[in-house]
Coordinates of C-alpha atoms and ligand atoms in Angstrom, one line a residue:
X1 CA 41.2 58.7 -36.7
X2 CA 42.6 55.8 -34.5
X3 CA 46.1 55.2 -34.4
X4 CA 45.8 51.8 -33.9
X5 CA 44.6 51.0 -37.4
X6 CA 46.7 49.1 -39.4
X7 CA 45.0 50.3 -42.6
X8 CA 45.3 54.1 -43.1
X9 CA 41.8 55.7 -42.9
X10 CA 41.6 59.6 -42.6
X11 CA 38.7 61.7 -42.4
X12 CA 38.7 62.6 -45.8
X13 CA 38.7 59.1 -46.9
X14 CA 35.5 58.8 -44.9
X15 CA 33.6 61.4 -46.7
X16 CA 34.7 60.4 -49.8
X17 CA 33.3 56.8 -48.9
X18 CA 30.2 58.0 -47.7
X19 CA 29.6 60.0 -50.7
X20 CA 30.3 57.0 -52.9
X21 CA 27.6 55.0 -50.9
X22 CA 25.1 57.7 -51.1
X23 CA 25.6 57.8 -54.9
X24 CA 25.3 54.3 -55.5
X25 CA 22.7 53.1 -53.1
X26 CA 21.2 56.1 -51.0
X27 CA 22.6 55.0 -47.8
X28 CA 23.3 58.4 -45.8
X29 CA 26.2 57.4 -43.1
X30 CA 26.6 59.9 -40.7
X31 CA 29.5 60.8 -38.8
X32 CA 29.2 58.4 -36.1
X33 CA 29.3 55.6 -38.3
X34 CA 33.2 56.1 -39.2
X35 CA 34.4 53.1 -37.1
X36 CA 31.8 50.8 -38.5
X37 CA 32.8 51.4 -42.0
X38 CA 36.4 50.8 -41.0
X39 CA 35.6 47.6 -39.3
X40 CA 33.6 46.2 -42.3
X41 CA 36.1 46.9 -44.9
X42 CA 39.3 46.5 -43.2
X43 CA 39.4 42.8 -44.0
X44 CA 38.5 43.4 -47.4
X45 CA 41.4 45.8 -47.7
X46 CA 43.9 43.5 -46.1
X47 CA 42.5 40.7 -48.6
X48 CA 43.5 42.8 -51.3
X49 CA 47.0 43.6 -50.0
X50 CA 45.9 47.2 -49.5
X51 CA 47.6 49.5 -46.9
X52 CA 45.3 52.6 -47.1
X53 CA 41.5 53.3 -48.1
X54 CA 42.5 56.1 -50.5
X55 CA 43.7 53.1 -52.8
X56 CA 40.4 51.1 -52.4
X57 CA 38.1 54.1 -53.3
X58 CA 40.3 54.4 -56.3
X59 CA 39.9 51.1 -57.6
X60 CA 36.1 51.7 -57.1
X61 CA 36.2 55.1 -58.5
X62 CA 38.7 55.3 -60.9
X63 CA 38.8 51.7 -62.2
X64 CA 35.2 51.0 -61.9
X65 CA 35.6 47.3 -60.6
X66 CA 32.0 46.5 -60.5
X67 CA 32.6 43.1 -58.5
X68 CA 34.5 45.1 -56.1
X69 CA 31.4 47.7 -55.8
X70 CA 29.4 44.7 -54.8
X71 CA 31.7 43.8 -52.1
X72 CA 31.7 47.2 -50.8
X73 CA 28.0 47.6 -50.6
X74 CA 27.7 44.2 -49.2
X75 CA 29.9 45.2 -46.8
X76 CA 28.0 48.5 -45.6
X77 CA 24.6 47.0 -45.7
X78 CA 22.9 46.6 -42.4
X79 CA 20.7 42.9 -42.7
X80 CA 19.0 42.9 -39.4
X81 CA 15.9 41.0 -40.1
X82 CA 13.5 38.2 -38.3
X83 CA 10.6 35.9 -39.2
X84 CA 7.3 37.3 -38.7
X85 CA 9.0 40.7 -37.5
X86 CA 6.2 43.4 -36.5
X87 CA 3.6 40.7 -36.6
X88 CA 0.8 42.8 -36.7
X89 CA 1.7 43.3 -40.6
X90 CA 1.0 39.7 -41.4
X91 CA -2.5 39.9 -40.0
X92 CA -3.3 43.0 -42.4
X93 CA -1.8 40.7 -45.5
X94 CA -4.0 37.8 -44.6
X95 CA -6.9 39.9 -44.5
X96 CA -6.2 42.0 -47.8
X97 CA -5.4 38.2 -49.5
X98 CA -8.4 37.2 -48.2
X99 CA -10.9 39.8 -49.5
X100 CA -9.1 39.3 -53.0
X101 CA -8.7 35.4 -53.0
X102 CA -11.5 35.3 -55.7
X103 CA -10.3 37.8 -57.9
X104 CA -9.3 35.7 -61.6
X105 CA -5.7 37.1 -61.1
X106 CA -2.7 36.6 -59.6
X107 CA -1.9 38.1 -55.8
X108 CA 1.4 39.5 -56.2
X109 CA 3.6 41.1 -53.3
X110 CA 7.0 42.5 -53.3
X111 CA 9.7 42.6 -50.5
X112 CA 11.7 45.2 -51.5
X113 CA 14.7 44.6 -49.1
X114 CA 14.2 40.9 -48.4
X115 CA 17.7 40.7 -46.5
X116 CA 18.3 37.1 -45.7
X117 CA 14.6 36.1 -46.7
X118 CA 13.0 35.7 -43.2
X119 CA 10.6 38.6 -44.4
X120 CA 9.6 37.0 -47.7
X121 CA 9.0 33.2 -46.2
X122 CA 6.9 35.0 -43.5
X123 CA 5.2 36.6 -46.3
X124 CA 4.5 32.9 -48.0
X125 CA 3.7 31.4 -44.9
X126 CA 1.1 33.6 -44.2
X127 CA -0.5 33.1 -47.8
X128 CA 0.0 29.8 -48.3
X129 CA -1.8 29.0 -44.9
X130 CA -5.0 30.6 -46.6
X131 CA -7.5 27.7 -48.2
X132 CA -9.2 30.5 -50.1
X133 CA -5.8 31.7 -52.1
X134 CA -4.4 29.0 -54.8
X135 CA -0.8 28.8 -54.5
X136 CA -0.6 28.9 -58.4
X137 CA -2.3 32.4 -58.2
X138 CA 0.3 33.7 -55.8
X139 CA 3.4 35.4 -56.7
X140 CA 6.2 36.5 -54.2
X141 CA 9.2 38.6 -55.5
X142 CA 12.1 39.1 -53.2
X143 CA 14.9 41.7 -53.7
X144 CA 17.8 43.5 -51.9
X145 CA 20.8 45.4 -53.1
X146 CA 22.7 43.2 -51.4
X147 CA 23.8 39.9 -53.3
X148 CA 25.5 37.8 -50.4
X149 CA 21.9 38.2 -48.4
X150 CA 20.2 37.3 -51.5
X151 CA 22.0 34.1 -51.9
X152 CA 21.3 33.4 -48.3
X153 CA 17.6 34.0 -48.8
X154 CA 17.4 31.6 -51.7
X155 CA 19.2 29.0 -49.9
X156 CA 16.7 29.2 -47.3
X157 CA 18.8 27.4 -44.5
X158 CA 18.7 29.2 -40.8
X159 CA 20.0 28.3 -37.4
X160 CA 17.0 26.9 -35.4
X161 CA 17.4 29.6 -32.9
X162 CA 15.7 32.0 -35.7
X163 CA 12.7 30.1 -35.8
X164 CA 11.7 30.4 -32.1
X165 CA 8.5 32.9 -33.5
X166 CA 6.8 30.2 -35.3
X167 CA 4.5 27.8 -34.2
X168 CA 4.8 23.5 -34.8
X169 CA 2.1 23.5 -37.3
X170 CA 4.2 26.1 -39.4
X171 CA 7.4 24.3 -38.6
X172 CA 6.0 21.0 -39.7
X173 CA 4.4 22.3 -42.9
X174 CA 7.0 24.5 -44.1
X175 CA 10.2 23.5 -42.9
X176 CA 12.9 20.7 -42.9
X177 CA 15.2 19.9 -39.7
X178 CA 18.9 19.2 -40.7
X179 CA 20.6 16.2 -39.3
X180 CA 24.1 15.3 -39.1
X181 CA 26.6 17.9 -39.8
X182 CA 23.4 20.0 -40.7
X183 CA 22.0 19.5 -37.1
X184 CA 20.9 22.5 -35.5
X185 CA 19.9 24.1 -39.0
X186 CA 16.3 24.0 -40.4
X187 CA 15.8 24.6 -44.3
X188 CA 12.4 26.2 -45.8
X189 CA 10.9 23.1 -48.1
X190 CA 11.7 23.5 -51.8
X191 CA 8.2 24.0 -52.6
X192 CA 7.9 27.3 -50.4
X193 CA 11.3 28.6 -52.0
X194 CA 9.8 27.9 -55.4
X195 CA 6.9 30.2 -54.6
X196 CA 9.6 33.0 -54.3
X197 CA 11.5 34.9 -57.2
X198 CA 14.8 36.6 -56.3
X199 CA 16.2 39.7 -57.6
X200 CA 19.3 42.2 -57.1
X201 CA 17.2 45.4 -57.0
X202 CA 18.2 49.0 -56.4
X203 CA 15.9 51.1 -55.0
X204 CA 17.6 54.3 -55.9
X205 CA 18.6 53.1 -59.5
X206 CA 17.4 55.8 -62.0
X207 CA 15.4 53.6 -64.0
X208 CA 13.2 50.9 -62.2
X209 CA 12.0 47.9 -64.6
X210 CA 8.5 47.2 -65.5
X211 CA 7.6 44.4 -62.9
X212 CA 3.7 45.0 -63.3
X213 CA 1.4 46.0 -60.4
X214 CA 1.6 44.3 -57.0
X215 CA -1.2 44.1 -54.4
X216 CA 1.1 44.5 -51.8
X217 CA 4.7 45.8 -51.0
X218 CA 6.8 45.3 -48.0
X219 CA 9.5 47.8 -47.8
X220 CA 10.4 47.9 -44.1
X221 CA 13.5 48.9 -42.2
X222 CA 15.5 50.3 -45.3
X223 CA 13.9 54.2 -45.7
X224 CA 15.2 54.8 -42.5
X225 CA 19.0 54.7 -44.0
X226 CA 18.0 57.3 -46.8
X227 CA 17.4 61.0 -46.7
X228 CA 13.9 62.3 -47.0
X229 CA 14.1 63.3 -51.0
X230 CA 15.2 59.7 -51.8
X231 CA 12.5 58.4 -49.1
X232 CA 10.0 60.7 -51.3
X233 CA 11.1 59.5 -54.9
X234 CA 10.6 55.7 -53.8
X235 CA 7.2 56.3 -52.3
X236 CA 6.5 57.9 -55.7
X237 CA 7.4 54.7 -57.6
X238 CA 5.8 52.6 -55.3
X239 CA 2.7 54.1 -55.6
X240 CA 3.0 53.6 -59.5
X241 CA 3.6 50.1 -59.1
X242 CA 0.8 49.1 -56.8
X243 CA -2.9 48.0 -57.6
X244 CA -5.9 50.4 -56.5
X245 CA -6.1 50.0 -52.9
X246 CA -2.6 48.1 -52.5
X247 CA -1.0 48.1 -49.3
X248 CA 2.5 49.1 -48.6
X249 CA 4.3 48.0 -45.2
X250 CA 7.1 50.1 -43.5
X251 CA 9.3 49.5 -40.7
X252 CA 8.6 50.2 -37.3
X253 CA 10.5 53.6 -37.1
X254 CA 9.5 55.1 -40.3
X255 CA 7.0 57.9 -41.1
X256 CA 5.9 58.8 -44.4
X257 CA 3.9 61.9 -43.1
X258 CA 4.6 64.9 -45.1
X259 CA 6.2 62.9 -47.9
X260 CA 3.5 61.6 -50.1
X261 CA -0.2 62.1 -50.9
X262 CA -0.3 58.8 -52.3
X263 CA -0.9 56.9 -49.3
X264 CA -3.3 57.1 -46.0
X265 CA -2.5 55.1 -43.0
X266 CA -4.7 51.9 -42.4
X267 CA -2.7 50.4 -39.4
X268 CA 0.6 50.6 -37.6
X269 CA 3.2 51.7 -40.3
X270 CA 0.8 50.1 -42.6
X271 CA -0.6 52.5 -45.4
X272 CA -3.4 51.6 -48.6
X273 CA -2.4 53.5 -51.7
X274 CA -5.3 56.4 -51.8
X275 CA -7.4 56.4 -54.7
X276 CA -5.9 58.9 -57.5
X277 CA -9.5 60.8 -57.4
X278 CA -9.0 61.6 -53.7
X279 CA -5.5 62.8 -53.6
X280 CA -4.6 66.2 -52.5
Ligands
LIG301 C1 17.4 46.3 -41.8 S1 17.4 45.3 -43.6 C2 15.6 45.0 -43.6 C3 15.3 43.7 -43.8 C4 13.5 43.2 -43.9 N1 13.2 44.4 -44.9 C5 13.0 43.4 -42.2 O1 12.7 44.6 -41.9 O2 13.2 42.7 -41.5 C6 17.7 46.4 -44.6 C7 17.9 46.0 -46.3 O3 18.0 46.9 -47.0 C8 19.1 46.6 -48.0 N2 19.3 47.7 -48.8 C9 20.2 49.0 -48.3 N3 19.8 49.8 -49.5 C10 19.3 49.3 -50.4 C11 18.6 50.0 -51.8 N4 19.5 50.8 -52.1 N5 18.0 49.1 -52.7 C12 17.6 48.1 -52.2 N6 17.9 47.4 -51.0 C13 18.6 48.2 -50.0 C14 19.9 46.1 -47.3 O4 21.1 45.1 -48.1 C15 19.3 45.4 -46.2 O5 19.3 44.1 -46.5

């Protein structure tokens, strides 16, 4: 490890940290992430007046300080996202919702690693724009393990730079522009924010609460941080909480071939739940 560092961080500390993160949230850090782990946590250790990582890891492991665990997890997640990222998914979502708009039940969508909210608001904007779908019948659940990004998502405030992929109709209907000290920012309108329910949710928790069945699950750009057995276990759980013919959207570099028989491809990183009778 670098001698320039003011806080002691040994190779053994990194191995221990990696193991603790894996057990808690399923994220597998490879050797190249040691510098990232140091730089993301060093500030926290300085804040706590600690001079070595081993003391910090003891605080988590031995004392079991839950609030500190959350700081640890929040620091080590990667939250990159954008409005209408992978736009082809929203075209499929629109078609799927239109086909089901007349059903006498709610249309339910889960954004299972929502980060700062752009994905869930893109889902809301897509569905609220459909005249066929009654907004009273629409339910969007947005979850993440990271409480810091979840709180940003619930606030729905973004730098104007981030709304470049949106057209003027969407901006007018779904956003408010900041003025005065909020100039350069936009906020999602209250009626759209209220369409979403936010929860902290750990995809690798031993038990999942019963959330009912969803028509669509977005779980994009998070499986990539997990190892194959963890990915397979999560896919199985997704299959159990989708409606027949429900859709699963994954991230652009996530491939579930050989990991599950429950889904068949129906587009670029888009999958449809296979009817149980057809599964091998
Ligand atoms: C790269 S972001 C993806 C955001 C969005 N889905 C997208 O594709 O634009 C990955 C998100 O997964 C979340 N995450 C990581 N491990 C998780 C876990 N075990 N349970 C739930 N969310 C997790 C992170 O906090 C982060 O916000």
